[in-house]
Coordinates of C-alpha atoms (C1' of nucleotides) in Angstrom, one line a residue:
Chain A
M1 CA -159.2 -24.1 46.2
D2 CA -162.0 -25.6 45.2
E3 CA -164.1 -28.6 47.6
G4 CA -165.1 -31.0 45.8
K5 CA -168.2 -32.3 46.1
S6 CA -167.3 -34.7 48.7
T7 CA -167.9 -32.2 51.7
N8 CA -170.6 -30.1 53.5
E9 CA -172.0 -27.0 53.8
N10 CA -171.4 -26.7 57.5
P11 CA -167.8 -28.5 58.2
I12 CA -168.4 -29.8 61.9
E13 CA -171.7 -31.9 60.6
S14 CA -170.2 -32.9 57.9
K15 CA -168.5 -36.8 57.3
P16 CA -164.5 -36.5 57.6
K17 CA -162.5 -36.5 55.4
N18 CA -159.9 -38.1 56.9
F19 CA -158.7 -39.5 60.5
I20 CA -156.7 -35.5 61.1
Y21 CA -160.5 -33.7 59.8
E22 CA -161.6 -37.0 62.8
I23 CA -159.3 -35.0 65.7
I24 CA -160.0 -31.6 64.4
D25 CA -163.6 -32.2 64.4
E26 CA -163.3 -33.9 68.4
D27 CA -161.2 -30.5 69.1
I28 CA -163.6 -28.5 68.0
R29 CA -165.7 -30.2 69.6
T30 CA -164.3 -29.7 72.9
N31 CA -163.1 -27.1 72.7
K32 CA -159.8 -28.3 72.8
L33 CA -158.2 -24.7 70.7
G34 CA -160.5 -22.2 71.8
G35 CA -162.3 -24.2 68.1
R36 CA -159.5 -22.8 66.3
V37 CA -158.3 -23.7 63.6
H38 CA -154.7 -22.8 61.8
T39 CA -152.3 -24.7 59.9
R40 CA -149.4 -24.3 57.9
F41 CA -146.8 -25.3 55.6
P42 CA -143.1 -25.6 57.2
P43 CA -140.5 -26.6 53.7
E44 CA -137.0 -25.7 54.1
P45 CA -135.5 -24.0 51.5
N46 CA -133.4 -26.9 50.6
G47 CA -134.3 -27.2 47.3
Y48 CA -137.3 -27.6 45.3
L49 CA -141.5 -28.5 46.0
H50 CA -142.4 -31.9 45.1
I51 CA -145.8 -33.6 44.2
G52 CA -145.2 -34.7 48.6
H53 CA -144.8 -31.6 49.5
A54 CA -148.5 -31.0 47.6
K55 CA -149.8 -33.2 49.6
S56 CA -149.5 -31.8 52.5
I57 CA -149.8 -28.7 50.9
C58 CA -153.5 -29.7 50.3
L59 CA -154.2 -31.4 53.2
N60 CA -153.5 -28.3 55.6
Y61 CA -154.4 -24.8 53.3
G62 CA -157.5 -27.3 52.9
I63 CA -157.9 -28.0 56.3
A64 CA -157.8 -24.2 56.7
E65 CA -160.1 -23.6 54.7
H66 CA -162.6 -25.5 56.0
Y67 CA -162.6 -25.1 59.3
G68 CA -162.8 -21.2 58.0
G69 CA -159.1 -21.3 59.7
K70 CA -155.9 -20.1 58.4
F71 CA -153.1 -21.0 57.1
N72 CA -149.2 -20.1 57.4
L73 CA -146.2 -20.5 54.7
R74 CA -143.5 -20.8 57.0
F75 CA -139.8 -21.4 55.9
D76 CA -137.7 -23.9 58.4
D77 CA -134.2 -22.1 57.9
T78 CA -132.3 -23.2 60.4
N79 CA -128.9 -25.1 58.2
P80 CA -127.8 -22.2 56.6
E81 CA -125.3 -24.8 54.7
K82 CA -128.1 -26.5 52.8
E83 CA -130.7 -23.5 52.1
E84 CA -131.3 -20.2 49.6
Q85 CA -133.3 -17.4 48.7
E86 CA -133.3 -19.4 45.3
Y87 CA -135.1 -22.3 47.3
V88 CA -137.1 -19.7 48.8
D89 CA -138.3 -18.3 46.0
S90 CA -139.0 -21.3 43.9
I91 CA -141.3 -22.5 47.0
I92 CA -143.3 -19.7 47.1
E93 CA -143.9 -19.6 43.2
D94 CA -145.0 -23.8 43.7
V95 CA -147.5 -22.9 46.7
K96 CA -149.2 -20.3 45.0
W97 CA -149.2 -22.1 42.0
L98 CA -151.2 -24.7 43.8
G99 CA -153.6 -22.4 45.2
A100 CA -153.0 -22.2 48.2
N101 CA -153.4 -19.8 49.9
F102 CA -151.1 -17.9 52.7
E103 CA -152.5 -14.0 51.9
D104 CA -149.4 -12.4 54.2
R105 CA -148.0 -14.4 55.5
I106 CA -144.5 -15.7 54.9
L107 CA -143.0 -16.5 57.7
Y108 CA -139.4 -17.7 58.1
A109 CA -138.0 -19.1 61.6
S110 CA -134.7 -17.4 61.2
D111 CA -136.8 -14.7 62.5
Y112 CA -137.7 -16.3 65.8
F113 CA -134.1 -17.1 66.9
E114 CA -133.7 -14.8 69.0
Q115 CA -136.7 -16.0 70.6
M116 CA -135.4 -18.7 70.7
Y117 CA -132.4 -17.8 71.7
N118 CA -133.8 -16.5 75.2
W119 CA -136.4 -19.7 75.3
A120 CA -133.0 -21.8 75.4
V121 CA -131.2 -19.4 78.4
E122 CA -134.7 -20.2 80.2
L123 CA -134.0 -23.6 79.6
I124 CA -130.7 -23.2 81.2
K125 CA -131.7 -21.7 83.7
K126 CA -133.9 -24.4 85.7
G127 CA -130.9 -26.7 84.8
K128 CA -132.8 -27.8 82.2
A129 CA -130.3 -27.4 79.6
Y130 CA -126.4 -27.1 79.7
V131 CA -123.7 -26.8 77.5
C132 CA -121.8 -29.7 75.9
D133 CA -117.7 -29.9 75.0
L134 CA -117.8 -33.8 73.3
T135 CA -117.2 -33.7 69.7
A136 CA -119.6 -34.7 67.1
N137 CA -117.7 -38.3 67.4
E138 CA -118.4 -39.3 71.4
I139 CA -122.0 -37.6 71.3
R140 CA -122.4 -40.6 69.1
A141 CA -120.3 -42.7 70.9
T142 CA -122.5 -42.2 74.1
R143 CA -125.5 -42.1 73.3
G144 CA -126.1 -46.1 73.2
T145 CA -127.7 -47.6 71.4
L146 CA -131.0 -49.7 70.7
T147 CA -131.0 -51.9 73.5
E148 CA -128.3 -50.2 75.4
P149 CA -128.8 -46.4 77.3
G150 CA -126.2 -44.0 76.7
I151 CA -123.9 -42.5 78.5
E152 CA -124.5 -39.0 80.3
S153 CA -122.6 -36.1 79.0
P154 CA -119.4 -35.3 82.0
Y155 CA -120.7 -31.6 81.1
R156 CA -124.1 -32.1 82.0
N157 CA -123.7 -31.1 85.9
R158 CA -122.0 -27.8 84.8
S159 CA -123.0 -25.3 87.4
V160 CA -126.1 -22.8 85.2
E161 CA -124.1 -19.7 85.6
E162 CA -121.0 -21.6 83.6
N163 CA -123.7 -23.3 80.8
L164 CA -124.7 -19.4 80.7
N165 CA -121.6 -18.0 80.1
L166 CA -120.9 -20.7 78.0
F167 CA -123.7 -20.4 75.9
E168 CA -123.7 -15.8 75.6
R169 CA -119.8 -17.3 74.7
M170 CA -121.2 -19.4 71.8
R171 CA -122.9 -16.8 70.7
K172 CA -120.9 -13.9 70.4
G173 CA -118.7 -16.7 68.1
E174 CA -115.8 -17.4 70.3
F175 CA -115.9 -20.9 69.7
P176 CA -115.2 -23.3 66.4
N177 CA -117.2 -25.6 64.2
G178 CA -119.0 -28.1 66.6
S179 CA -117.0 -27.4 69.7
K180 CA -119.8 -27.1 72.0
T181 CA -123.3 -27.8 71.6
L182 CA -126.2 -26.5 73.8
R183 CA -127.7 -30.2 74.8
A184 CA -131.6 -30.4 76.5
K185 CA -131.2 -32.8 80.1
I186 CA -133.4 -34.6 78.9
D187 CA -133.0 -38.8 80.6
M188 CA -129.5 -40.9 78.3
A189 CA -131.1 -43.7 79.2
S190 CA -134.4 -43.3 77.7
P191 CA -135.6 -45.6 74.5
N192 CA -137.0 -43.0 72.8
F193 CA -133.2 -41.6 71.2
N194 CA -134.3 -38.7 71.1
M195 CA -134.6 -38.2 74.5
R196 CA -130.6 -39.1 74.6
D197 CA -130.2 -35.2 75.9
P198 CA -130.7 -34.0 72.0
I199 CA -128.8 -31.3 70.7
M200 CA -130.4 -28.0 70.3
Y201 CA -127.7 -25.4 68.8
R202 CA -124.4 -25.8 67.4
I203 CA -122.0 -23.8 66.0
V204 CA -122.0 -22.8 62.3
H205 CA -119.9 -20.4 61.3
A206 CA -122.0 -19.9 58.2
E207 CA -123.9 -17.2 56.8
H208 CA -127.6 -17.6 56.5
H209 CA -129.4 -16.5 53.5
R210 CA -131.7 -14.3 55.7
Q211 CA -130.0 -13.5 58.2
G212 CA -126.4 -12.7 56.7
D213 CA -123.4 -13.2 60.3
Q214 CA -126.4 -12.2 62.2
W215 CA -125.8 -15.3 64.1
C216 CA -122.7 -18.9 64.0
I217 CA -124.8 -21.1 66.5
Y218 CA -129.0 -22.2 65.0
P219 CA -131.0 -24.6 66.9
T220 CA -131.6 -28.1 65.9
Y221 CA -134.9 -29.1 63.9
D222 CA -136.2 -30.6 67.0
W223 CA -135.6 -27.7 69.2
A224 CA -136.7 -25.2 66.9
H225 CA -139.6 -26.9 65.0
G226 CA -142.4 -26.6 67.7
L227 CA -141.1 -23.4 68.9
E228 CA -141.7 -22.3 66.1
D229 CA -145.8 -24.0 65.4
S230 CA -145.5 -22.5 69.3
F231 CA -145.3 -19.1 68.3
E232 CA -147.0 -19.2 65.7
R233 CA -149.8 -20.4 67.8
I234 CA -150.8 -23.2 65.2
T235 CA -153.6 -25.3 66.4
H236 CA -152.6 -28.6 64.6
S237 CA -149.5 -29.1 63.3
I238 CA -149.0 -32.1 60.3
C239 CA -146.2 -33.9 59.4
T240 CA -145.3 -37.1 58.2
L241 CA -144.8 -40.0 59.7
E242 CA -140.5 -40.2 61.2
F243 CA -141.6 -37.3 63.3
E244 CA -144.0 -39.2 65.5
N245 CA -141.1 -40.7 67.6
H246 CA -139.8 -36.8 68.3
R247 CA -143.3 -36.0 69.0
P248 CA -142.3 -36.7 72.8
L249 CA -139.5 -34.1 72.8
Y250 CA -141.1 -31.3 71.2
D251 CA -144.3 -31.8 74.3
W252 CA -141.4 -32.2 76.5
F253 CA -139.5 -28.5 75.4
L254 CA -142.9 -26.6 75.3
D255 CA -144.1 -28.1 78.7
E256 CA -141.2 -26.9 80.0
L257 CA -140.9 -23.6 79.4
G258 CA -144.7 -23.4 79.9
I259 CA -146.0 -22.3 76.0
Y260 CA -149.0 -23.0 73.7
H261 CA -148.6 -26.5 73.0
P262 CA -150.3 -26.9 69.5
Q263 CA -150.9 -30.5 68.4
Q264 CA -149.2 -32.7 66.4
I265 CA -150.8 -34.9 63.9
E266 CA -148.8 -37.4 61.6
F267 CA -149.5 -38.8 58.8
A268 CA -147.7 -41.6 55.7
R269 CA -145.9 -39.4 52.9
L270 CA -146.5 -40.0 49.1
N271 CA -144.5 -42.3 47.6
L272 CA -145.0 -42.2 43.4
S273 CA -144.6 -45.2 42.0
Y274 CA -141.8 -45.4 38.8
T275 CA -140.4 -42.1 40.4
V276 CA -137.8 -40.8 44.2
M277 CA -139.6 -38.8 46.0
S278 CA -136.8 -37.7 48.5
K279 CA -134.6 -33.7 47.7
R280 CA -131.5 -35.5 49.1
R281 CA -131.3 -37.9 45.3
L282 CA -133.8 -34.7 43.0
L283 CA -131.3 -33.0 44.3
Q284 CA -128.2 -35.6 43.0
L285 CA -130.8 -35.7 39.5
V286 CA -129.8 -32.6 39.0
K287 CA -126.6 -31.6 40.2
D288 CA -124.7 -34.7 38.3
S289 CA -127.3 -34.1 35.0
Y290 CA -129.5 -36.6 35.1
V291 CA -132.5 -34.5 34.4
D292 CA -132.0 -31.0 33.1
G293 CA -132.6 -29.3 36.0
W294 CA -135.3 -29.3 38.9
D295 CA -138.5 -28.1 37.0
D296 CA -137.4 -31.2 33.2
P297 CA -141.0 -32.2 33.1
R298 CA -139.5 -35.6 34.0
M299 CA -139.5 -34.9 37.8
P300 CA -142.2 -35.0 39.7
T301 CA -141.4 -31.7 40.8
I302 CA -144.0 -29.7 41.4
S303 CA -142.6 -27.5 38.7
G304 CA -141.4 -30.0 36.7
Y305 CA -145.1 -31.0 36.4
R306 CA -146.1 -27.6 35.6
R307 CA -143.6 -27.5 32.9
R308 CA -145.3 -30.8 31.3
G309 CA -147.9 -29.0 31.5
Y310 CA -150.1 -30.3 34.4
T311 CA -152.9 -27.8 36.5
P312 CA -153.2 -26.8 39.9
E313 CA -156.7 -28.6 39.7
A314 CA -155.6 -32.0 38.1
V315 CA -152.7 -31.3 41.0
R316 CA -154.8 -30.7 43.6
N317 CA -157.6 -33.3 42.8
F318 CA -154.9 -35.9 42.8
T319 CA -154.2 -34.8 46.8
E320 CA -158.2 -35.3 47.3
I321 CA -158.1 -39.0 45.5
I322 CA -155.6 -40.5 47.1
G323 CA -156.6 -39.6 51.1
V324 CA -154.5 -38.9 54.1
A325 CA -153.4 -42.4 56.0
K326 CA -150.7 -43.2 58.1
R327 CA -149.7 -46.6 57.2
D328 CA -147.3 -46.4 54.3
A329 CA -148.0 -46.8 50.3
L330 CA -146.8 -47.0 46.8
T331 CA -149.6 -44.8 45.1
D332 CA -149.4 -45.4 40.8
I333 CA -148.1 -42.8 38.9
S334 CA -152.0 -44.2 37.1
L335 CA -153.8 -42.1 39.8
L336 CA -152.1 -38.8 39.1
E337 CA -151.9 -39.6 35.2
F338 CA -156.1 -39.7 35.6
A339 CA -156.1 -36.5 38.0
I340 CA -154.9 -34.6 34.8
R341 CA -156.4 -36.5 32.0
E342 CA -159.7 -35.8 33.2
D343 CA -158.9 -31.9 33.3
L344 CA -157.6 -31.6 30.1
N345 CA -160.3 -34.3 28.3
K346 CA -162.7 -30.8 29.9
N347 CA -160.1 -28.1 29.0
A348 CA -157.8 -28.3 26.5
Q349 CA -158.5 -26.9 22.4
R350 CA -157.5 -29.9 19.9
A351 CA -156.0 -30.3 17.2
M352 CA -153.6 -32.3 14.8
A353 CA -150.0 -33.5 15.3
I354 CA -148.2 -35.7 13.3
L355 CA -144.6 -37.0 15.0
R356 CA -144.0 -39.0 12.6
P357 CA -144.9 -38.3 9.0
L358 CA -145.9 -40.2 5.7
K359 CA -146.8 -38.5 3.3
V360 CA -150.2 -38.9 1.0
I361 CA -151.0 -37.5 -2.5
M362 CA -154.7 -37.5 -3.7
T363 CA -154.6 -38.2 -6.8
N364 CA -157.9 -36.9 -7.7
Y365 CA -158.6 -34.0 -5.8
P366 CA -157.8 -30.4 -7.6
D367 CA -155.3 -28.1 -6.4
Q368 CA -156.9 -26.1 -4.0
V369 CA -157.5 -24.8 -1.1
E370 CA -160.3 -26.1 1.3
E371 CA -161.1 -24.6 4.7
L372 CA -162.7 -27.3 7.0
D373 CA -163.9 -26.6 9.9
A374 CA -162.8 -28.8 13.1
V375 CA -164.9 -29.3 16.5
N376 CA -162.5 -27.2 19.3
N377 CA -163.4 -29.7 21.8
P378 CA -166.1 -32.0 21.5
E379 CA -166.5 -31.8 25.4
N380 CA -167.1 -28.7 25.6
P381 CA -169.7 -27.5 22.8
I382 CA -168.5 -23.3 23.4
A383 CA -165.2 -23.7 22.9
G384 CA -166.1 -23.5 18.8
T385 CA -164.6 -24.0 15.4
R386 CA -161.7 -24.0 13.6
K387 CA -160.9 -23.5 10.2
V388 CA -158.5 -26.1 8.8
P389 CA -156.8 -26.4 5.2
F390 CA -156.8 -29.2 3.4
T391 CA -155.2 -29.8 0.0
K392 CA -154.2 -32.2 -2.5
E393 CA -150.9 -33.2 -0.3
L394 CA -151.5 -34.0 3.4
Y395 CA -149.4 -35.6 5.8
I396 CA -150.5 -38.5 8.4
E397 CA -149.0 -40.4 10.9
R398 CA -146.1 -43.3 10.0
T399 CA -147.8 -46.0 12.2
D400 CA -151.4 -45.0 10.6
F401 CA -150.7 -46.6 7.9
M402 CA -149.7 -50.7 7.6
E403 CA -149.1 -53.0 4.7
N404 CA -150.0 -55.9 6.1
P405 CA -151.3 -55.0 8.8
P406 CA -152.8 -57.7 11.8
K407 CA -156.6 -58.7 12.2
G408 CA -158.3 -56.2 14.1
Y409 CA -155.8 -52.8 12.4
H410 CA -158.7 -50.4 11.0
R411 CA -156.1 -48.2 10.2
L412 CA -154.6 -47.5 6.6
M413 CA -153.7 -50.6 4.3
P414 CA -153.0 -50.6 1.0
G415 CA -156.2 -50.9 -1.1
G416 CA -158.3 -50.1 1.8
E417 CA -159.7 -46.8 3.4
V418 CA -160.2 -44.9 5.9
R419 CA -161.3 -41.7 7.2
L420 CA -159.3 -38.5 7.9
R421 CA -161.0 -36.7 10.6
Y422 CA -163.1 -33.8 9.5
A423 CA -162.3 -34.2 5.9
Y424 CA -163.2 -38.0 2.8
I425 CA -162.3 -40.6 3.4
I426 CA -159.6 -42.2 1.7
K427 CA -158.3 -45.1 -0.4
C428 CA -154.9 -46.3 -0.7
E429 CA -154.0 -46.7 -4.7
E430 CA -150.3 -47.4 -3.9
V431 CA -147.7 -48.0 -2.1
I432 CA -145.1 -45.6 -3.0
K433 CA -141.5 -47.3 -1.7
N434 CA -137.8 -45.6 -1.4
S435 CA -134.6 -48.4 -3.0
Q436 CA -134.1 -50.1 0.9
G437 CA -137.7 -50.8 0.5
E438 CA -138.9 -48.3 3.2
V439 CA -142.3 -46.4 2.3
I440 CA -142.5 -43.6 1.7
E441 CA -145.8 -42.5 0.2
L442 CA -148.7 -42.8 -0.1
R443 CA -151.2 -42.3 -3.3
C444 CA -154.4 -42.3 -2.8
T445 CA -157.9 -41.5 -3.9
Y446 CA -161.2 -39.8 -2.4
D447 CA -164.4 -39.6 -2.6
P448 CA -166.0 -36.5 -3.2
E449 CA -169.6 -37.9 -1.4
T450 CA -168.3 -38.1 2.1
K451 CA -167.2 -35.2 3.3
S452 CA -168.0 -34.6 7.0
G453 CA -170.2 -32.7 8.3
T454 CA -172.9 -33.1 5.2
G455 CA -173.6 -36.2 6.1
S456 CA -173.8 -37.2 2.7
S457 CA -171.5 -40.8 3.5
K458 CA -173.0 -44.1 2.7
K459 CA -170.3 -45.6 3.8
K460 CA -169.3 -46.5 6.8
V461 CA -165.4 -46.6 7.4
K462 CA -163.8 -48.9 10.7
G463 CA -161.1 -46.1 11.6
T464 CA -160.9 -42.2 11.8
I465 CA -157.1 -40.3 11.5
H466 CA -155.6 -36.7 12.3
W467 CA -153.7 -35.1 8.6
V468 CA -152.2 -32.3 8.0
S469 CA -151.7 -30.4 4.3
A470 CA -148.3 -30.4 3.4
K471 CA -147.9 -27.1 3.4
H472 CA -149.7 -25.3 5.4
A473 CA -148.1 -27.2 8.6
V474 CA -145.7 -26.1 10.7
E475 CA -143.0 -27.6 12.2
T476 CA -142.2 -27.9 15.6
E477 CA -140.4 -30.0 18.0
V478 CA -142.3 -32.0 20.5
R479 CA -140.6 -33.7 23.3
L480 CA -142.1 -37.3 24.4
Y481 CA -141.6 -38.1 28.1
D482 CA -141.7 -41.5 29.7
R483 CA -141.1 -43.0 32.8
L484 CA -137.9 -41.1 34.5
F485 CA -137.4 -45.4 36.5
S486 CA -138.3 -48.3 34.9
S487 CA -138.2 -49.4 38.8
E488 CA -141.8 -49.2 40.1
N489 CA -139.7 -48.3 43.5
P490 CA -136.5 -47.4 43.0
G491 CA -136.2 -45.6 46.0
A492 CA -135.9 -49.1 47.2
E493 CA -133.2 -50.2 45.0
E494 CA -129.9 -51.5 45.9
N495 CA -128.3 -48.8 43.2
W496 CA -131.1 -46.3 42.8
L497 CA -129.8 -44.7 39.8
E498 CA -129.1 -47.7 38.3
H499 CA -132.3 -47.5 37.5
I500 CA -133.3 -44.5 35.7
N501 CA -134.9 -45.3 32.0
P502 CA -132.9 -44.2 29.1
N503 CA -136.0 -43.6 27.1
S504 CA -137.4 -41.2 29.6
L505 CA -137.1 -38.7 27.1
E506 CA -137.6 -38.7 23.4
I507 CA -137.2 -35.1 21.3
I508 CA -138.7 -34.9 18.0
P509 CA -136.5 -32.3 16.1
S510 CA -139.4 -32.0 13.9
A511 CA -143.2 -33.1 13.9
L512 CA -145.6 -30.9 11.9
V513 CA -148.9 -29.8 13.0
E514 CA -151.4 -27.7 11.9
P515 CA -151.4 -23.5 11.5
F516 CA -152.8 -22.6 14.2
L517 CA -151.3 -23.0 16.6
K518 CA -148.0 -20.9 15.4
N519 CA -149.5 -19.0 17.7
A520 CA -149.4 -21.2 20.9
K521 CA -148.1 -19.6 24.0
P522 CA -146.0 -20.6 26.6
G523 CA -147.5 -22.9 29.0
N524 CA -150.8 -23.0 26.3
R525 CA -152.5 -27.0 26.9
F526 CA -153.4 -28.6 23.6
Q527 CA -154.5 -32.9 22.7
F528 CA -153.3 -34.0 19.8
E529 CA -155.6 -36.0 18.8
R530 CA -155.3 -39.3 18.9
H531 CA -151.7 -38.5 20.6
G532 CA -152.0 -37.5 24.6
Y533 CA -151.5 -33.6 25.7
F534 CA -149.2 -31.5 24.8
C535 CA -148.2 -27.7 26.0
V536 CA -145.9 -25.1 24.7
D537 CA -142.7 -25.8 26.7
T538 CA -141.8 -22.7 28.5
K539 CA -138.2 -23.3 28.6
Y540 CA -136.7 -23.7 24.8
T541 CA -139.9 -22.1 23.0
T542 CA -138.3 -19.0 20.6
S543 CA -140.4 -17.2 18.8
E544 CA -139.0 -19.6 15.8
K545 CA -140.1 -22.2 16.6
L546 CA -142.5 -24.1 19.5
V547 CA -141.6 -26.5 21.2
F548 CA -144.4 -28.8 23.3
N549 CA -143.8 -31.2 26.2
R550 CA -146.8 -34.0 26.0
T551 CA -148.3 -33.7 29.1
V552 CA -149.9 -37.6 29.1
T553 CA -150.9 -40.2 26.5
L554 CA -154.4 -40.4 25.8
K555 CA -155.4 -43.8 27.2
E556 CA -155.0 -46.8 24.5
S557 CA -157.4 -49.9 24.2
W558 CA -155.7 -51.2 20.8
G559 CA -151.9 -51.6 21.5
K560 CA -153.1 -53.7 24.4
T561 CA -155.6 -56.1 23.8
E562 CA -152.6 -56.7 21.2
N563 CA -150.3 -57.5 23.7
Q564 CA -152.8 -60.1 25.3
K565 CA -152.8 -61.8 20.7
Chain B
rU1 C1' -132.3 -56.7 69.9
rG2 C1' -135.1 -52.0 72.3
rC3 C1' -138.5 -48.3 71.8
rC4 C1' -142.9 -46.1 68.2
rC5 C1' -145.8 -46.8 64.6
rC6 C1' -149.0 -49.4 60.4
rG7 C1' -151.0 -54.0 58.5
rU8 C1' -159.3 -54.2 54.1
rG9 C1' -159.0 -56.6 45.9
rG10 C1' -154.2 -55.6 41.5
rU11 C1' -153.3 -49.8 43.5
rG12 C1' -155.2 -45.7 46.9
rU13 C1' -158.7 -45.0 50.4
rA14 C1' -163.9 -46.3 52.7
rA15 C1' -166.6 -48.6 56.7
rU16 C1' -172.2 -44.3 60.3
rU17 C1' -167.3 -45.4 66.1
rG18 C1' -168.9 -53.3 67.3
rG19 C1' -174.5 -55.4 63.2
rC20 C1' -171.8 -59.4 58.3
rA21 C1' -167.0 -55.2 53.1
rA22 C1' -168.0 -49.7 49.9
rC23 C1' -165.4 -45.6 46.5
rA24 C1' -161.9 -44.0 43.2
rC25 C1' -157.8 -45.9 39.8
rG26 C1' -157.2 -50.1 37.4
rU27 C1' -158.4 -54.2 34.8
rC28 C1' -162.2 -57.3 31.0
rU29 C1' -167.6 -56.4 28.7
rG30 C1' -170.8 -55.0 25.5
rA31 C1' -173.3 -49.8 23.5
rC32 C1' -172.3 -45.5 21.0
rU33 C1' -168.7 -42.9 18.2
rC34 C1' -166.0 -39.1 12.4
rU35 C1' -160.9 -39.2 18.4
rG36 C1' -159.4 -47.1 19.4
rG37 C1' -160.1 -40.7 23.4
rA38 C1' -164.8 -39.5 25.6
rU39 C1' -169.8 -40.9 27.3
rC40 C1' -172.6 -45.2 28.7
rA41 C1' -174.2 -50.3 30.5
rG42 C1' -172.1 -53.5 33.0
rA43 C1' -168.5 -58.2 34.7
rA44 C1' -164.4 -59.6 37.6
rG45 C1' -161.4 -58.8 41.7
rA46 C1' -160.9 -58.8 49.1
rG47 C1' -164.3 -61.9 53.8
rU48 C1' -159.8 -57.1 55.7
rU49 C1' -151.9 -60.5 57.1
rC50 C1' -152.5 -65.4 60.9
rA51 C1' -154.0 -67.4 65.7
rG52 C1' -156.7 -67.4 69.7
rG53 C1' -160.7 -64.6 73.6
rU54 C1' -164.1 -61.0 74.5
rU55 C1' -170.0 -60.6 71.9
rC56 C1' -175.8 -63.3 70.2
rG57 C1' -172.5 -60.1 66.4
rA58 C1' -165.1 -58.1 65.3
rG59 C1' -161.9 -54.8 59.3
rA60 C1' -163.2 -52.8 64.0
rC61 C1' -162.4 -54.3 70.9
rC62 C1' -158.0 -57.6 73.5
rU63 C1' -153.5 -60.6 73.6
rG64 C1' -149.7 -62.8 71.0
rA65 C1' -147.3 -64.2 66.8
rC66 C1' -146.0 -63.0 61.5
rG67 C1' -145.0 -58.6 58.1
rG68 C1' -144.3 -53.4 57.3
rG69 C1' -142.1 -48.5 58.1
rG70 C1' -139.8 -45.5 61.6
rC71 C1' -135.4 -44.5 64.8
rA72 C1' -128.3 -44.4 66.9
rG73 C1' -127.1 -35.6 62.0
rC74 C1' -124.5 -31.1 65.6
rC75 C1' -130.1 -33.2 58.5
rA76 C1' -135.2 -32.2 58.0

RNA sequence: UGCCCCGUGGUGUAAUUGGCAACACGUCUGACUCUGGAUCAGAAGAGUUCAGGUUCGAGACCUGACGGGGCAGCCA
């Protein structure tokens, strides 16, 4: 991942990027963890990764890279009922795409099950864990409330021998789901709920996506997570705020076991305006078909953004821009849009595309095809130029003509002039309407003295519009995306699903694009001039028809000022 | 109601660890422009939730209030 301009060569001398870097700087200075830095990204394979995960990945990998340390990808696969191989595969793909380098370290918590089991036995032997026969309801009922302590389980004081025996039989599969748990013996009166004899193992007779039916007891997250980090000798276990209250429990386990102790640091998860960011909700959008899969371009998933045309560079840069802190915040989507525009402006090939065509006939133009030169990317001269065919019959954008334009409109109008990009200045001489009174065609004249690039034009016009030659244009499908939700913070609404934006997808079945685009390949990105950035869809594009996804619009200042008038 | 965390322009983050608020996005001007884009120049916008306290000096430290978030899954 490229390190931005803000960071110096010497990691220890450079100014810390955020409070986590400060902590690590200090740890290195005091040699607290042997001066090592080893981070990890520990997703549960129960859904696709979203932009919030990207923040975590970039943070963790960025730290490893910055300090010359290592970065692990580790699946926290401790719940067979929710996890699937499909999710594992997608996560690996997404992390790689983002550019976080875990080398050969794709690790799985489930590979440590035997070790965890042994550690649990150790705790039982120390008298620090016991098998409890209470049902889920009974456990809930005896946990206490915010102000009252819990009640100790009647099974809390079983002998070590009995616990050992029972725990072994749990593993052997002698008991049905939910009939017994292994609990840590800590403190039912602790003000911290996590310390009220938390559950370490539950009985789940389910097939695990990697372990098959090897196990019928599964470690809970609270028991497993700190052990995983310890086992991998992670130095800094970076996680989100909601695990802050769990830290004392992880510390307790590690200390009772007397094993290597990573340092946990919590940061605020990303919330993005006009979208939801919980896997539970994203899953519902997918399962109930509000969207077309996890990689629907309207989804805030990494695969969704990828399909929409975002680049890994832009996503990384976005995570850099938003920073890292401990206060929860709602990040404005405009920061993400800035990141992708900045990238694509520099790198995207330009093209002309007509989304809503209006026919224009140049009455004084000969029956010929002229090959005009067009710049591929004004931000990058090396990108060169291309030829665009120009004929007397063209299509322009419907919105680039107005019969009765408001003040300040400087595109085409009756009797008005406008420049056709890379071509000539034309004048609208006649407006043709159908029987409904709708404008269906314009008759224009062109001024041969105004050809682009010749410097021969004495005329100046306010507007330049794009166009496409009628007989050369390629018909394609274009998909315009808008925000998926109309509420700024849908997750906070009473019924979040009611705030889905009904117009989040508009399909234009036959847009007309420049001929060179017919060779575009899925994933290729372009700027359609004056519209925005688009990429060739990887899912619906066929050899017959290209489908373009709009990644993001161009900034538009005309509409804004218009609204203020 | 108990415990934990947090509170800086519209948004996201900074502030050399106590020296009197900076950057980015957004917004608004103006210049330039064959993309109403980009670029360039500039502007507005917070006195740091509030009240006390410590100090020559507080956004930073202390106390209390207020506000926001998290925690009562055999989810993670």
